[in-house]
Amino acid sequence: NTIHFLFFVCCRALIFPLLIREGKPTPLFTFVLALLFCVFNGYLQGRSLTTYATYPPGWLADSRFITGLLGWLIGMAINIHSDHILRNLRKPGETGYKIPRGGMFEYVSGANFFGEILEWFGFALACCTIESLAFALCTLFILGSRARQHHR
């Protein structure tokens, strides 16, 4: 579970920013808040999984772990594919609003948000810790409100 979390954080923090073409600059305050949240959450998740969480023998074969892992993998795939669609909406130099098409965007207007929410609820189910559930709920409330704004 710790490896899954670290993999996602590394992708989001290192790989994803390198793939973004042009975009609006991020305000420093927003960047600092996001950085603080990620550092605190990373510490909380890592400490929880390495120090406090205990799992019975055979946990990796438990239906909760398997279902959570599948939810995490499916959510991550939706998230990565949706980000790809969003990054390629406009041709270089093109501006203006475009509605994304394809993938989960055919079913929900915020497919990238949906994928990340699914990802972290899968993580929470696989980990079965209060900290992972808190993170999933935080993700739901933050990204859910952003998804609603984008839909409007």
Short mmCIF file of N, CA and C in Angstrom, two decimals:
data_model
loop_
_atom_site.label_atom_id
_atom_site.label_comp_id
_atom_site.label_asym_id
_atom_site.label_seq_id
_atom_site.Cartn_x
_atom_site.Cartn_y
_atom_site.Cartn_z
N ASN A 1 0.82 -1.20 0.00
CA ASN A 1 0.00 0.00 0.00
C ASN A 1 0.86 1.26 0.00
N THR A 2 1.95 1.22 0.76
CA THR A 2 2.85 2.36 0.79
C THR A 2 3.46 2.57 -0.59
N ILE A 3 3.79 1.48 -1.26
CA ILE A 3 4.37 1.58 -2.60
C ILE A 3 3.37 2.20 -3.56
N HIS A 4 2.09 1.81 -3.48
CA HIS A 4 1.05 2.40 -4.33
C HIS A 4 0.97 3.90 -4.12
N PHE A 5 0.97 4.29 -2.85
CA PHE A 5 0.86 5.70 -2.52
C PHE A 5 2.06 6.47 -3.07
N LEU A 6 3.26 5.94 -2.84
CA LEU A 6 4.48 6.61 -3.32
C LEU A 6 4.51 6.69 -4.84
N PHE A 7 4.05 5.63 -5.52
CA PHE A 7 4.00 5.63 -6.97
C PHE A 7 3.13 6.77 -7.49
N PHE A 8 1.93 6.91 -6.90
CA PHE A 8 1.02 7.96 -7.34
C PHE A 8 1.61 9.34 -7.08
N VAL A 9 2.16 9.53 -5.88
CA VAL A 9 2.71 10.83 -5.52
C VAL A 9 3.85 11.19 -6.46
N CYS A 10 4.71 10.23 -6.77
CA CYS A 10 5.83 10.50 -7.69
C CYS A 10 5.31 10.86 -9.09
N CYS A 11 4.30 10.13 -9.56
CA CYS A 11 3.71 10.45 -10.87
C CYS A 11 3.13 11.85 -10.88
N ARG A 12 2.36 12.17 -9.85
CA ARG A 12 1.71 13.47 -9.78
C ARG A 12 2.71 14.61 -9.60
N ALA A 13 3.72 14.38 -8.78
CA ALA A 13 4.66 15.45 -8.47
C ALA A 13 5.76 15.62 -9.51
N LEU A 14 6.19 14.54 -10.15
CA LEU A 14 7.34 14.62 -11.05
C LEU A 14 6.99 14.45 -12.51
N ILE A 15 6.17 13.46 -12.84
CA ILE A 15 5.90 13.16 -14.24
C ILE A 15 4.81 14.06 -14.82
N PHE A 16 3.68 14.18 -14.12
CA PHE A 16 2.55 14.95 -14.63
C PHE A 16 2.93 16.40 -14.98
N PRO A 17 3.65 17.13 -14.11
CA PRO A 17 3.99 18.52 -14.47
C PRO A 17 4.85 18.62 -15.74
N LEU A 18 5.68 17.61 -15.99
CA LEU A 18 6.51 17.64 -17.19
C LEU A 18 5.70 17.42 -18.46
N LEU A 19 4.54 16.80 -18.35
CA LEU A 19 3.70 16.51 -19.51
C LEU A 19 2.80 17.68 -19.90
N ILE A 20 2.58 18.60 -18.98
CA ILE A 20 1.69 19.74 -19.25
C ILE A 20 2.37 20.67 -20.24
N ARG A 21 1.65 21.07 -21.25
CA ARG A 21 2.19 22.01 -22.24
C ARG A 21 2.15 23.41 -21.64
N GLU A 22 1.33 24.24 -22.22
CA GLU A 22 1.17 25.60 -21.71
C GLU A 22 -0.05 25.61 -20.81
N GLY A 23 -0.09 26.55 -19.93
CA GLY A 23 -1.24 26.67 -19.06
C GLY A 23 -1.16 27.95 -18.27
N LYS A 24 -2.15 28.16 -17.46
CA LYS A 24 -2.14 29.33 -16.61
C LYS A 24 -1.13 29.11 -15.49
N PRO A 25 -0.42 30.16 -15.10
CA PRO A 25 0.51 30.00 -13.98
C PRO A 25 -0.26 29.75 -12.68
N THR A 26 0.31 28.94 -11.81
CA THR A 26 -0.30 28.65 -10.53
C THR A 26 0.12 29.71 -9.53
N PRO A 27 -0.83 30.34 -8.84
CA PRO A 27 -0.46 31.33 -7.83
C PRO A 27 0.40 30.69 -6.73
N LEU A 28 1.37 31.42 -6.23
CA LEU A 28 2.29 30.92 -5.23
C LEU A 28 1.56 30.40 -3.99
N PHE A 29 0.54 31.12 -3.54
CA PHE A 29 -0.21 30.72 -2.35
C PHE A 29 -0.86 29.35 -2.55
N THR A 30 -1.45 29.15 -3.73
CA THR A 30 -2.08 27.87 -4.05
C THR A 30 -1.04 26.76 -4.07
N PHE A 31 0.11 27.04 -4.67
CA PHE A 31 1.19 26.07 -4.71
C PHE A 31 1.66 25.69 -3.31
N VAL A 32 1.84 26.69 -2.44
CA VAL A 32 2.32 26.44 -1.08
C VAL A 32 1.28 25.62 -0.30
N LEU A 33 0.01 25.97 -0.43
CA LEU A 33 -1.03 25.19 0.26
C LEU A 33 -1.06 23.74 -0.23
N ALA A 34 -0.97 23.55 -1.53
CA ALA A 34 -0.97 22.19 -2.08
C ALA A 34 0.26 21.42 -1.61
N LEU A 35 1.40 22.08 -1.59
CA LEU A 35 2.63 21.43 -1.13
C LEU A 35 2.51 21.02 0.34
N LEU A 36 2.01 21.93 1.18
CA LEU A 36 1.84 21.61 2.59
C LEU A 36 0.86 20.45 2.79
N PHE A 37 -0.23 20.47 2.05
CA PHE A 37 -1.20 19.38 2.15
C PHE A 37 -0.55 18.06 1.76
N CYS A 38 0.18 18.04 0.64
CA CYS A 38 0.80 16.80 0.17
C CYS A 38 1.86 16.29 1.15
N VAL A 39 2.65 17.19 1.71
CA VAL A 39 3.67 16.79 2.68
C VAL A 39 3.00 16.22 3.93
N PHE A 40 2.01 16.93 4.45
CA PHE A 40 1.32 16.46 5.65
C PHE A 40 0.60 15.14 5.39
N ASN A 41 -0.11 15.06 4.28
CA ASN A 41 -0.84 13.84 3.96
C ASN A 41 0.12 12.68 3.70
N GLY A 42 1.20 12.93 3.00
CA GLY A 42 2.18 11.88 2.74
C GLY A 42 2.77 11.34 4.04
N TYR A 43 3.08 12.26 4.95
CA TYR A 43 3.58 11.83 6.26
C TYR A 43 2.53 11.01 7.00
N LEU A 44 1.31 11.52 7.02
CA LEU A 44 0.21 10.85 7.72
C LEU A 44 -0.03 9.44 7.16
N GLN A 45 -0.10 9.32 5.84
CA GLN A 45 -0.34 8.02 5.22
C GLN A 45 0.84 7.08 5.47
N GLY A 46 2.05 7.58 5.25
CA GLY A 46 3.23 6.74 5.44
C GLY A 46 3.39 6.29 6.88
N ARG A 47 3.20 7.21 7.81
CA ARG A 47 3.32 6.87 9.23
C ARG A 47 2.24 5.87 9.64
N SER A 48 1.04 6.08 9.15
CA SER A 48 -0.06 5.18 9.46
C SER A 48 0.23 3.76 8.98
N LEU A 49 0.69 3.64 7.73
CA LEU A 49 0.90 2.32 7.14
C LEU A 49 2.14 1.61 7.69
N THR A 50 3.16 2.38 8.05
CA THR A 50 4.40 1.73 8.50
C THR A 50 4.48 1.55 10.01
N THR A 51 3.70 2.31 10.77
CA THR A 51 3.83 2.26 12.22
C THR A 51 2.60 1.68 12.91
N TYR A 52 1.43 2.05 12.46
CA TYR A 52 0.22 1.71 13.21
C TYR A 52 -0.64 0.62 12.59
N ALA A 53 -0.68 0.54 11.28
CA ALA A 53 -1.56 -0.43 10.62
C ALA A 53 -1.02 -1.84 10.81
N THR A 54 -1.89 -2.72 11.21
CA THR A 54 -1.53 -4.15 11.30
C THR A 54 -2.56 -4.93 10.50
N TYR A 55 -2.07 -5.90 9.78
CA TYR A 55 -2.93 -6.68 8.91
C TYR A 55 -2.78 -8.16 9.26
N PRO A 56 -3.89 -8.89 9.21
CA PRO A 56 -3.81 -10.33 9.51
C PRO A 56 -3.08 -11.08 8.39
N PRO A 57 -2.57 -12.25 8.70
CA PRO A 57 -1.98 -13.07 7.63
C PRO A 57 -3.02 -13.29 6.53
N GLY A 58 -2.58 -13.25 5.31
CA GLY A 58 -3.49 -13.45 4.18
C GLY A 58 -4.23 -12.20 3.76
N TRP A 59 -3.86 -11.03 4.29
CA TRP A 59 -4.56 -9.78 3.96
C TRP A 59 -4.53 -9.50 2.46
N LEU A 60 -3.43 -9.82 1.80
CA LEU A 60 -3.31 -9.54 0.37
C LEU A 60 -4.28 -10.39 -0.46
N ALA A 61 -4.84 -11.44 0.11
CA ALA A 61 -5.84 -12.26 -0.58
C ALA A 61 -7.26 -11.94 -0.11
N ASP A 62 -7.39 -11.02 0.85
CA ASP A 62 -8.70 -10.63 1.38
C ASP A 62 -9.48 -9.86 0.32
N SER A 63 -10.78 -10.07 0.27
CA SER A 63 -11.62 -9.42 -0.76
C SER A 63 -11.58 -7.90 -0.63
N ARG A 64 -11.44 -7.37 0.58
CA ARG A 64 -11.36 -5.91 0.74
C ARG A 64 -10.09 -5.36 0.09
N PHE A 65 -8.98 -6.05 0.31
CA PHE A 65 -7.73 -5.60 -0.29
C PHE A 65 -7.79 -5.70 -1.81
N ILE A 66 -8.26 -6.83 -2.31
CA ILE A 66 -8.32 -7.04 -3.77
C ILE A 66 -9.27 -6.04 -4.43
N THR A 67 -10.45 -5.84 -3.84
CA THR A 67 -11.40 -4.87 -4.38
C THR A 67 -10.82 -3.46 -4.33
N GLY A 68 -10.19 -3.12 -3.22
CA GLY A 68 -9.56 -1.80 -3.10
C GLY A 68 -8.44 -1.61 -4.10
N LEU A 69 -7.62 -2.62 -4.28
CA LEU A 69 -6.53 -2.53 -5.25
C LEU A 69 -7.07 -2.36 -6.66
N LEU A 70 -8.12 -3.11 -7.00
CA LEU A 70 -8.75 -2.96 -8.33
C LEU A 70 -9.34 -1.57 -8.50
N GLY A 71 -10.02 -1.06 -7.45
CA GLY A 71 -10.56 0.30 -7.51
C GLY A 71 -9.45 1.32 -7.70
N TRP A 72 -8.35 1.12 -7.00
CA TRP A 72 -7.21 2.03 -7.12
C TRP A 72 -6.64 1.99 -8.54
N LEU A 73 -6.45 0.78 -9.08
CA LEU A 73 -5.89 0.66 -10.42
C LEU A 73 -6.82 1.23 -11.50
N ILE A 74 -8.11 0.93 -11.39
CA ILE A 74 -9.08 1.45 -12.37
C ILE A 74 -9.15 2.97 -12.26
N GLY A 75 -9.20 3.48 -11.03
CA GLY A 75 -9.23 4.93 -10.84
C GLY A 75 -7.99 5.60 -11.40
N MET A 76 -6.81 4.99 -11.18
CA MET A 76 -5.58 5.56 -11.70
C MET A 76 -5.59 5.55 -13.23
N ALA A 77 -6.07 4.46 -13.84
CA ALA A 77 -6.14 4.38 -15.30
C ALA A 77 -7.07 5.46 -15.85
N ILE A 78 -8.23 5.64 -15.21
CA ILE A 78 -9.17 6.69 -15.64
C ILE A 78 -8.52 8.06 -15.49
N ASN A 79 -7.86 8.28 -14.37
CA ASN A 79 -7.22 9.56 -14.09
C ASN A 79 -6.13 9.87 -15.13
N ILE A 80 -5.25 8.91 -15.39
CA ILE A 80 -4.16 9.12 -16.35
C ILE A 80 -4.72 9.34 -17.76
N HIS A 81 -5.71 8.53 -18.17
CA HIS A 81 -6.29 8.68 -19.50
C HIS A 81 -7.02 10.02 -19.64
N SER A 82 -7.74 10.41 -18.60
CA SER A 82 -8.47 11.69 -18.63
C SER A 82 -7.50 12.86 -18.69
N ASP A 83 -6.41 12.79 -17.94
CA ASP A 83 -5.39 13.84 -18.00
C ASP A 83 -4.80 13.93 -19.40
N HIS A 84 -4.59 12.78 -20.04
CA HIS A 84 -4.08 12.75 -21.41
C HIS A 84 -5.04 13.47 -22.36
N ILE A 85 -6.33 13.17 -22.23
CA ILE A 85 -7.34 13.82 -23.07
C ILE A 85 -7.31 15.33 -22.83
N LEU A 86 -7.26 15.75 -21.57
CA LEU A 86 -7.27 17.17 -21.25
C LEU A 86 -6.01 17.88 -21.77
N ARG A 87 -4.86 17.23 -21.66
CA ARG A 87 -3.61 17.85 -22.14
C ARG A 87 -3.62 18.05 -23.64
N ASN A 88 -4.38 17.23 -24.35
CA ASN A 88 -4.38 17.28 -25.81
C ASN A 88 -5.65 17.91 -26.39
N LEU A 89 -6.39 18.64 -25.57
CA LEU A 89 -7.63 19.28 -26.05
C LEU A 89 -7.35 20.33 -27.12
N ARG A 90 -6.34 21.13 -26.89
CA ARG A 90 -6.04 22.23 -27.80
C ARG A 90 -4.73 21.97 -28.54
N LYS A 91 -4.69 22.43 -29.77
CA LYS A 91 -3.45 22.38 -30.53
C LYS A 91 -2.54 23.49 -30.01
N PRO A 92 -1.21 23.37 -30.20
CA PRO A 92 -0.30 24.42 -29.74
C PRO A 92 -0.71 25.80 -30.25
N GLY A 93 -0.77 26.76 -29.33
CA GLY A 93 -1.15 28.13 -29.66
C GLY A 93 -2.65 28.38 -29.66
N GLU A 94 -3.45 27.34 -29.62
CA GLU A 94 -4.90 27.47 -29.64
C GLU A 94 -5.39 27.85 -28.25
N THR A 95 -6.40 28.71 -28.21
CA THR A 95 -7.00 29.12 -26.93
C THR A 95 -8.50 28.88 -27.00
N GLY A 96 -9.15 29.14 -25.89
CA GLY A 96 -10.60 28.98 -25.86
C GLY A 96 -11.00 27.71 -25.15
N TYR A 97 -12.28 27.65 -24.83
CA TYR A 97 -12.81 26.53 -24.07
C TYR A 97 -13.15 25.38 -25.02
N LYS A 98 -12.80 24.19 -24.64
CA LYS A 98 -13.16 22.99 -25.40
C LYS A 98 -13.73 21.96 -24.44
N ILE A 99 -14.73 21.26 -24.88
CA ILE A 99 -15.33 20.20 -24.08
C ILE A 99 -14.61 18.89 -24.39
N PRO A 100 -14.07 18.24 -23.36
CA PRO A 100 -13.36 16.99 -23.62
C PRO A 100 -14.31 15.87 -24.04
N ARG A 101 -13.84 15.04 -24.93
CA ARG A 101 -14.61 13.89 -25.44
C ARG A 101 -13.76 12.63 -25.32
N GLY A 102 -14.44 11.50 -25.20
CA GLY A 102 -13.75 10.22 -25.15
C GLY A 102 -13.55 9.73 -23.72
N GLY A 103 -13.25 8.46 -23.59
CA GLY A 103 -13.02 7.87 -22.28
C GLY A 103 -14.21 8.08 -21.36
N MET A 104 -13.93 8.32 -20.11
CA MET A 104 -14.99 8.54 -19.12
C MET A 104 -15.67 9.90 -19.27
N PHE A 105 -15.10 10.78 -20.10
CA PHE A 105 -15.76 12.07 -20.34
C PHE A 105 -17.10 11.87 -21.06
N GLU A 106 -17.32 10.70 -21.64
CA GLU A 106 -18.61 10.41 -22.26
C GLU A 106 -19.69 10.17 -21.21
N TYR A 107 -19.28 9.94 -19.95
CA TYR A 107 -20.22 9.62 -18.87
C TYR A 107 -20.27 10.68 -17.77
N VAL A 108 -19.13 11.31 -17.51
CA VAL A 108 -19.07 12.36 -16.48
C VAL A 108 -18.24 13.53 -17.02
N SER A 109 -18.60 14.74 -16.65
CA SER A 109 -17.89 15.90 -17.17
C SER A 109 -16.53 16.10 -16.51
N GLY A 110 -16.34 15.56 -15.32
CA GLY A 110 -15.06 15.66 -14.62
C GLY A 110 -14.42 14.29 -14.48
N ALA A 111 -14.11 13.65 -15.60
CA ALA A 111 -13.59 12.29 -15.56
C ALA A 111 -12.28 12.20 -14.80
N ASN A 112 -11.43 13.21 -14.91
CA ASN A 112 -10.17 13.20 -14.18
C ASN A 112 -10.43 13.23 -12.67
N PHE A 113 -11.39 14.02 -12.24
CA PHE A 113 -11.73 14.09 -10.82
C PHE A 113 -12.35 12.77 -10.36
N PHE A 114 -13.25 12.21 -11.18
CA PHE A 114 -13.88 10.93 -10.85
C PHE A 114 -12.82 9.85 -10.68
N GLY A 115 -11.86 9.79 -11.60
CA GLY A 115 -10.80 8.79 -11.52
C GLY A 115 -10.00 8.91 -10.24
N GLU A 116 -9.64 10.13 -9.87
CA GLU A 116 -8.85 10.32 -8.66
C GLU A 116 -9.65 9.99 -7.41
N ILE A 117 -10.92 10.33 -7.39
CA ILE A 117 -11.77 9.98 -6.25
C ILE A 117 -11.87 8.46 -6.12
N LEU A 118 -12.12 7.78 -7.23
CA LEU A 118 -12.18 6.32 -7.22
C LEU A 118 -10.86 5.72 -6.75
N GLU A 119 -9.79 6.30 -7.23
CA GLU A 119 -8.45 5.84 -6.86
C GLU A 119 -8.24 5.85 -5.35
N TRP A 120 -8.61 6.95 -4.71
CA TRP A 120 -8.33 7.08 -3.29
C TRP A 120 -9.33 6.34 -2.42
N PHE A 121 -10.54 6.11 -2.90
CA PHE A 121 -11.45 5.25 -2.15
C PHE A 121 -11.00 3.79 -2.27
N GLY A 122 -10.45 3.41 -3.42
CA GLY A 122 -9.86 2.08 -3.55
C GLY A 122 -8.68 1.92 -2.60
N PHE A 123 -7.83 2.94 -2.53
CA PHE A 123 -6.70 2.93 -1.61
C PHE A 123 -7.18 2.78 -0.17
N ALA A 124 -8.22 3.52 0.19
CA ALA A 124 -8.76 3.46 1.55
C ALA A 124 -9.30 2.07 1.86
N LEU A 125 -9.97 1.45 0.90
CA LEU A 125 -10.49 0.11 1.13
C LEU A 125 -9.35 -0.91 1.26
N ALA A 126 -8.33 -0.76 0.44
CA ALA A 126 -7.19 -1.68 0.50
C ALA A 126 -6.42 -1.54 1.81
N CYS A 127 -6.34 -0.32 2.32
CA CYS A 127 -5.57 -0.06 3.55
C CYS A 127 -6.39 -0.28 4.82
N CYS A 128 -7.66 0.05 4.74
CA CYS A 128 -8.56 -0.04 5.90
C CYS A 128 -8.00 0.70 7.12
N THR A 129 -7.55 1.94 6.89
CA THR A 129 -7.11 2.78 8.01
C THR A 129 -7.97 4.03 8.03
N ILE A 130 -8.09 4.63 9.20
CA ILE A 130 -8.87 5.86 9.32
C ILE A 130 -8.19 6.99 8.55
N GLU A 131 -6.87 6.96 8.49
CA GLU A 131 -6.13 8.00 7.75
C GLU A 131 -6.39 7.92 6.26
N SER A 132 -6.43 6.71 5.71
CA SER A 132 -6.69 6.57 4.27
C SER A 132 -8.14 6.94 3.95
N LEU A 133 -9.06 6.62 4.85
CA LEU A 133 -10.46 7.02 4.65
C LEU A 133 -10.59 8.55 4.73
N ALA A 134 -9.89 9.16 5.66
CA ALA A 134 -9.92 10.63 5.78
C ALA A 134 -9.40 11.27 4.50
N PHE A 135 -8.34 10.71 3.93
CA PHE A 135 -7.80 11.25 2.69
C PHE A 135 -8.79 11.08 1.54
N ALA A 136 -9.44 9.91 1.46
CA ALA A 136 -10.42 9.68 0.41
C ALA A 136 -11.59 10.66 0.54
N LEU A 137 -12.06 10.89 1.75
CA LEU A 137 -13.17 11.84 1.96
C LEU A 137 -12.74 13.26 1.63
N CYS A 138 -11.53 13.62 2.01
CA CYS A 138 -11.00 14.95 1.69
C CYS A 138 -10.93 15.12 0.16
N THR A 139 -10.45 14.08 -0.52
CA THR A 139 -10.38 14.11 -1.97
C THR A 139 -11.77 14.26 -2.58
N LEU A 140 -12.74 13.52 -2.04
CA LEU A 140 -14.11 13.61 -2.53
C LEU A 140 -14.65 15.03 -2.39
N PHE A 141 -14.48 15.64 -1.24
CA PHE A 141 -15.04 16.98 -1.02
C PHE A 141 -14.33 18.05 -1.85
N ILE A 142 -13.00 17.98 -1.92
CA ILE A 142 -12.24 18.98 -2.68
C ILE A 142 -12.47 18.82 -4.18
N LEU A 143 -12.26 17.60 -4.68
CA LEU A 143 -12.41 17.39 -6.12
C LEU A 143 -13.87 17.38 -6.55
N GLY A 144 -14.75 16.96 -5.66
CA GLY A 144 -16.18 17.01 -5.98
C GLY A 144 -16.65 18.42 -6.22
N SER A 145 -16.19 19.36 -5.38
CA SER A 145 -16.59 20.76 -5.58
C SER A 145 -15.95 21.32 -6.84
N ARG A 146 -14.71 20.94 -7.13
CA ARG A 146 -14.07 21.39 -8.38
C ARG A 146 -14.79 20.82 -9.59
N ALA A 147 -15.19 19.55 -9.51
CA ALA A 147 -15.91 18.91 -10.61
C ALA A 147 -17.23 19.63 -10.87
N ARG A 148 -17.92 19.99 -9.80
CA ARG A 148 -19.19 20.70 -9.95
C ARG A 148 -18.97 22.05 -10.63
N GLN A 149 -17.93 22.76 -10.23
CA GLN A 149 -17.61 24.06 -10.86
C GLN A 149 -17.28 23.88 -12.34
N HIS A 150 -16.49 22.87 -12.66
CA HIS A 150 -16.13 22.63 -14.06
C HIS A 150 -17.36 22.23 -14.88
N HIS A 151 -18.26 21.50 -14.28
CA HIS A 151 -19.47 21.07 -14.99
C HIS A 151 -20.34 22.28 -15.35
N ARG A 152 -20.43 23.22 -14.42
CA ARG A 152 -21.23 24.43 -14.69
C ARG A 152 -20.60 25.24 -15.78
#
